[in-house]
Structure formats: structure tokens, C-alpha cells
XYZ file of C-alpha atoms in Angstrom:
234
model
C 0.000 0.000 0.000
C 1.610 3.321 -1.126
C 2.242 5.679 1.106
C -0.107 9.001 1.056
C 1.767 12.139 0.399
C 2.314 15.026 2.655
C 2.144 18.490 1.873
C 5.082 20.297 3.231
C 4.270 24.366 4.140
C 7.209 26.380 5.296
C 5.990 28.977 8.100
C 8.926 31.591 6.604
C 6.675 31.582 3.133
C 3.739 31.598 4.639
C 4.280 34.804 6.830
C 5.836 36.227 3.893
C 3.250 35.421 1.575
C 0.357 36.642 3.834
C 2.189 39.943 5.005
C 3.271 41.127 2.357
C 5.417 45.203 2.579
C 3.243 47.734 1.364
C 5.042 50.629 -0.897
C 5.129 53.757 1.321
C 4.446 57.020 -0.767
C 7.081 59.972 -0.686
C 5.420 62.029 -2.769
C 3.609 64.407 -0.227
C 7.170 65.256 1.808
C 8.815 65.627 -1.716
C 6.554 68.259 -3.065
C 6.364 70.181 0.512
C 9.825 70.241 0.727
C 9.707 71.452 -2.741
C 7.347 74.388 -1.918
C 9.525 75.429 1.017
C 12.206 75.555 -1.734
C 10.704 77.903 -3.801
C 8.854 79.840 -1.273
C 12.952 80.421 0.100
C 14.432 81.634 -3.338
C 11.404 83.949 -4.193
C 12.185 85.831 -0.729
C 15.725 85.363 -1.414
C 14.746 86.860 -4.617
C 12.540 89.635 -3.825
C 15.149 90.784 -0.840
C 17.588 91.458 -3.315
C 14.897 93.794 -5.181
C 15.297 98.063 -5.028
C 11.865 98.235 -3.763
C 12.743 95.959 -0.871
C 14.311 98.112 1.559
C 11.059 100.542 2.496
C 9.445 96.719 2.858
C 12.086 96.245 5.419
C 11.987 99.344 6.911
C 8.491 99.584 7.875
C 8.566 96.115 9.212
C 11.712 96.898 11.775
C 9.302 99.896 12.473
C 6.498 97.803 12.775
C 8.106 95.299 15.450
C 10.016 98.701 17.211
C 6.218 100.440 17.843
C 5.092 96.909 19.553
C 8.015 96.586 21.349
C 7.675 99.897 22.872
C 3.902 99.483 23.713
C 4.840 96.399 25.953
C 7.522 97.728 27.841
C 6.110 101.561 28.297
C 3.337 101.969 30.820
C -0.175 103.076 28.877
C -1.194 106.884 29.181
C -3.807 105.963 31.007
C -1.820 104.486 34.012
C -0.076 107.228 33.792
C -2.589 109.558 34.537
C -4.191 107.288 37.459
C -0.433 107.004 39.109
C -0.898 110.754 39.185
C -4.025 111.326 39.848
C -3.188 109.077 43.212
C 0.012 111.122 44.128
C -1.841 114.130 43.836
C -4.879 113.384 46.003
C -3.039 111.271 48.275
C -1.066 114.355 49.361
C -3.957 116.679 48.716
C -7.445 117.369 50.493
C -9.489 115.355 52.932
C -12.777 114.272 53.324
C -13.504 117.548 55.438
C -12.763 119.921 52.385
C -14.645 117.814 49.783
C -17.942 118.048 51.485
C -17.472 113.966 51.406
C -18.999 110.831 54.054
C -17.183 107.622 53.535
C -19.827 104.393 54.579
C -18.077 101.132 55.024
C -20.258 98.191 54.577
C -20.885 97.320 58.327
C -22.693 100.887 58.753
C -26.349 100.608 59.917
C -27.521 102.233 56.322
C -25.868 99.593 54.416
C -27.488 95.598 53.934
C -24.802 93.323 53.591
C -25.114 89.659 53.199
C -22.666 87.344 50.991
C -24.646 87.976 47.876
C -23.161 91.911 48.314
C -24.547 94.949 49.679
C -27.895 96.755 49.148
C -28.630 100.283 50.292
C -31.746 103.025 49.926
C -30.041 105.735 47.930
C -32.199 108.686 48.911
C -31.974 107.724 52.530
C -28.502 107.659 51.976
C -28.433 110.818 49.968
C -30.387 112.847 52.455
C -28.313 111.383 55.734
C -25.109 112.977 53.654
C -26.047 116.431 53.686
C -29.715 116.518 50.857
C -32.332 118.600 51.971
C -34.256 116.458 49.238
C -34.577 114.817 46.437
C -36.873 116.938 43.590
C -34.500 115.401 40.640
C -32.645 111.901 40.632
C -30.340 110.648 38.061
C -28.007 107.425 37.923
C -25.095 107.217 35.872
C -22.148 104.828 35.186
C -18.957 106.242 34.233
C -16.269 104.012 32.396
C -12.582 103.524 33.410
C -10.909 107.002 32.215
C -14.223 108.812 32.206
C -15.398 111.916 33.426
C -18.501 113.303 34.137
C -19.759 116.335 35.611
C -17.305 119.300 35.569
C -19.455 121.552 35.335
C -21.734 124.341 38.348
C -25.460 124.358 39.083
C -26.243 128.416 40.506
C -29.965 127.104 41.316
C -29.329 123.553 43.186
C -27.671 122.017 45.801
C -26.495 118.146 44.453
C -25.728 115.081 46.547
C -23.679 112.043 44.860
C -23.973 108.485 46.256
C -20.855 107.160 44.460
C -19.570 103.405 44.415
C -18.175 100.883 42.332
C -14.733 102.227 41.470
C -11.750 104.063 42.275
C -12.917 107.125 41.635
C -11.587 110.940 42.454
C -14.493 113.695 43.611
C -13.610 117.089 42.749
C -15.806 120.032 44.128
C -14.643 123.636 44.069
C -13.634 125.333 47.688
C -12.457 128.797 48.619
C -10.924 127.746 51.639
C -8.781 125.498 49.769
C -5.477 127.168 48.070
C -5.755 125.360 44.798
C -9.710 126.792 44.790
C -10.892 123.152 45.401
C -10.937 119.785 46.934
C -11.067 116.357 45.619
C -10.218 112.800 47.266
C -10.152 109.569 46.141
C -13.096 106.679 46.795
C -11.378 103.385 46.712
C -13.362 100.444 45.043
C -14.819 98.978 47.778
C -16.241 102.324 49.644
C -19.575 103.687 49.352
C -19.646 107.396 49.800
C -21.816 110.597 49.686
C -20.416 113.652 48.194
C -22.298 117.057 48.091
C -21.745 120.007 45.663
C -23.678 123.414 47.338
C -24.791 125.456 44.596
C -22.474 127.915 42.778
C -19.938 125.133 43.686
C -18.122 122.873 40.430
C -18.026 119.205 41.029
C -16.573 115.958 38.800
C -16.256 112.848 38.703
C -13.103 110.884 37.340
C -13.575 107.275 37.400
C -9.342 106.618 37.352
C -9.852 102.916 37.856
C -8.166 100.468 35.276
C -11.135 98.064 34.488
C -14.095 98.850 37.307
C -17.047 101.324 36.359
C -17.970 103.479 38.784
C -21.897 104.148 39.467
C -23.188 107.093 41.096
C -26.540 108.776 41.747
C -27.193 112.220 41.864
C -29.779 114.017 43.634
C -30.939 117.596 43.207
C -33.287 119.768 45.273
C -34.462 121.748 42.166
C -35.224 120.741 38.538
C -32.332 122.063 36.156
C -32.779 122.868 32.559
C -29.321 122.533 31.269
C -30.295 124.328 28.223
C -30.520 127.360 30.139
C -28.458 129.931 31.298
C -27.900 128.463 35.159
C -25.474 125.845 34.446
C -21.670 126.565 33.863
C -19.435 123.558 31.612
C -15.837 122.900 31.310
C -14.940 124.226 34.997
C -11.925 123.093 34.973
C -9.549 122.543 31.432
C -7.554 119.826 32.837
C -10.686 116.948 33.019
């Protein structure tokens, strides 16, 4: 009886055969490291151009200007770094007709939501004899508002929010008036007796400050009983 035969497999040809190298593509790398090539001899190119050089020149003043706007304080930090010397070593509260409230006083709420006061309550403990005319306001970091006189009213400000400078004219003052600084987190009442100029600079770098004002007459400011730009320097 013959043998059967055996089929023989060898495991090398068998991996080979089943796993077989697929041909990896250059093609992509080629023709990006081809652009690169070209992109680097038309700027090599165009550098050695006439018309070039003001190219070059307004970039190196381009980079220059930027460079100098990081490093160099802005104008308006300026202006609040003085603004602070010159209160700081200026008038008090006294001389601005001003009342500071800190948050634990009896005419402020305060809970952990914040605080909450009743702004003519607030007004009139600070110096109104009323309230005939009530405006709010907010006033943006660098703003100003006010600087200008009422000859008919008397005007309270409740002011908060922001640092924020009060200016109100005195003659007892050598400079002809007063003006302090409200931090942030204060809550104050200013008041402006009629014939008097007031402001109010808002000389914080991000906060708004919010204020209400309260007169004890109506004023048309289209009349003749209201003087503007009091002071050149706001």
C-alpha cells in the first residue's frame, strides 16, 4: 500500500506570503519640501529687489512700535499714578464736602450675595435737603462726568463701584478746590452746594464706577444756570 503524500508548508513563506510590505508614498514630503524651496528663493529673490528696503523698513518699524507698547506703561496708568500722588497728598474728606460708609454701617445691607442700600436715605443722611430730581449714571474707566456748576441747586452724589476721584470747588482750599479719592470697595456721599463745580473721574483700570445724583431743584441745562468745562484739565 503506497504511502499518502504530505504536503510540506514552510511557516517563513507563509508569513511572507500573507504579510506582504506595502510601498510607502514619498510624494507628499517631496513636493512640501519642494514648496519650502521655492517659497525660500522667491524671498531670497525679492530681498535682493530696489523696492525691498522701504518693505524692510516699515517692518523693523512695525516690530520697534510693539516693542515699545509692551515695555512703556499706557497713558492711562499714567494719569491714574498721578491722579493718586496728587490726592493722596492733597485734600481730605472735610474739604470735599465727602462721608465715607463702610459696609458694616447701619444704612448699608450686607449679606454674601453683596450689599444693598436706599439711595435717597442715603443721599439725604449725607447732607440733601431732598430729592426733587434723581439721576443714575455709570462712568467708564478714564471717564469723566460732571465738571461743570449748578447756581440754582444744591447736588448730593452716592458714588460706588470704582476708584474714583471727587472734585468740588472750595475757597478755603489754596488750589480753589478739593477732591479725594473713593477706593473700590467704599460707598460714599459727596455734596456740591450750589455755585460750587463738582466731577467725577472714574481713574480705575477696568471697574465702572456708578453714582446717583440728587438735586433739590429741577435744572434745565439748556438754560443759562449751568456753567461747563470748569476746569480745562478733566
Amino acid at each position: 500500500m503506497a504511502n499518502p503524500r504530505r504536503t510540506s508548508f514552510s511557516p517563513l513563506s507563509n508569513h511572507t506570503h500573507n504579510h506582504q510590505q506595502l510601498p510607502i508614498s514619498t510624494a507628499p514630503f517631496q513636493n512640501q519640501g519642494t514648496q519650502i524651496s521655492t517659497l525660500m528663493n522667491s524671498l531670497k529673490s525679492f530681498l535682493k529687489k530696489p523696492h525691498a528696503f522701504p518693505f524692510l523698513l516699515s517692518l523693523f518699524l512695525l516690530l520697534t512700535w510693539v516693542s515699545l507698547r509692551f515695555q512703556r506703561p499706557s497713558s492711562s496708568s499714567i494719569r491714574r499714578e498721578e491722579w493718586h500722588a496728587k490726592v493722596q497728598s492733597g485734600s481730605d474728606d472735610l474739604d470735599a464736602n465727602l462721608v465715607r460708609f463702610s459696609p458694616s454701617s447701619s444704612l448699608i445691607a450686607k449679606d454674601k450675595r453683596g450689599w444693598l442700600i436706599n439711595p435717597i436715605s442715603l443721599a439725604i443722611s449725607g447732607g440733601a435737603a431732598s430729592c426733587a430730581s434723581v439721576h443714575l449714571g455709570e462712568i467708564r474707566s478714564g471717564g469723566v462726568r460732571g465738571n461743570h456748576r449748578h447756581h440754582t441747586c444744591n447736588e448730593t452724589f452716592v458714588i460706588w463701584g470704582a476708584k474714583t476721584v471727587f472734585r468740588v470747588e472750595n475757597d478755603a482750599v489754596k488750589k480753589g478746590y478739593a477732591e479725594v479719592i473713593i477706593g473700590a470697595d467704599e460707598v460714599a456721599v459727596a455734596v456740591s452746594p450750589l455755585g460750587t463745580g463738582h466731577a467725577l473721574v472714574n481713574v480705575d483700570p477696568v471697574r465702572s464706577t456708578y453714582f446717583m445724583g440728587c438735586q433739590d431743584s429741577v435744572i434745565n441745562y439748556n438754560g443759562s444756570t449751568t456753567d461747563f468745562n470748569v476746569w480745562k484739565d478733566l
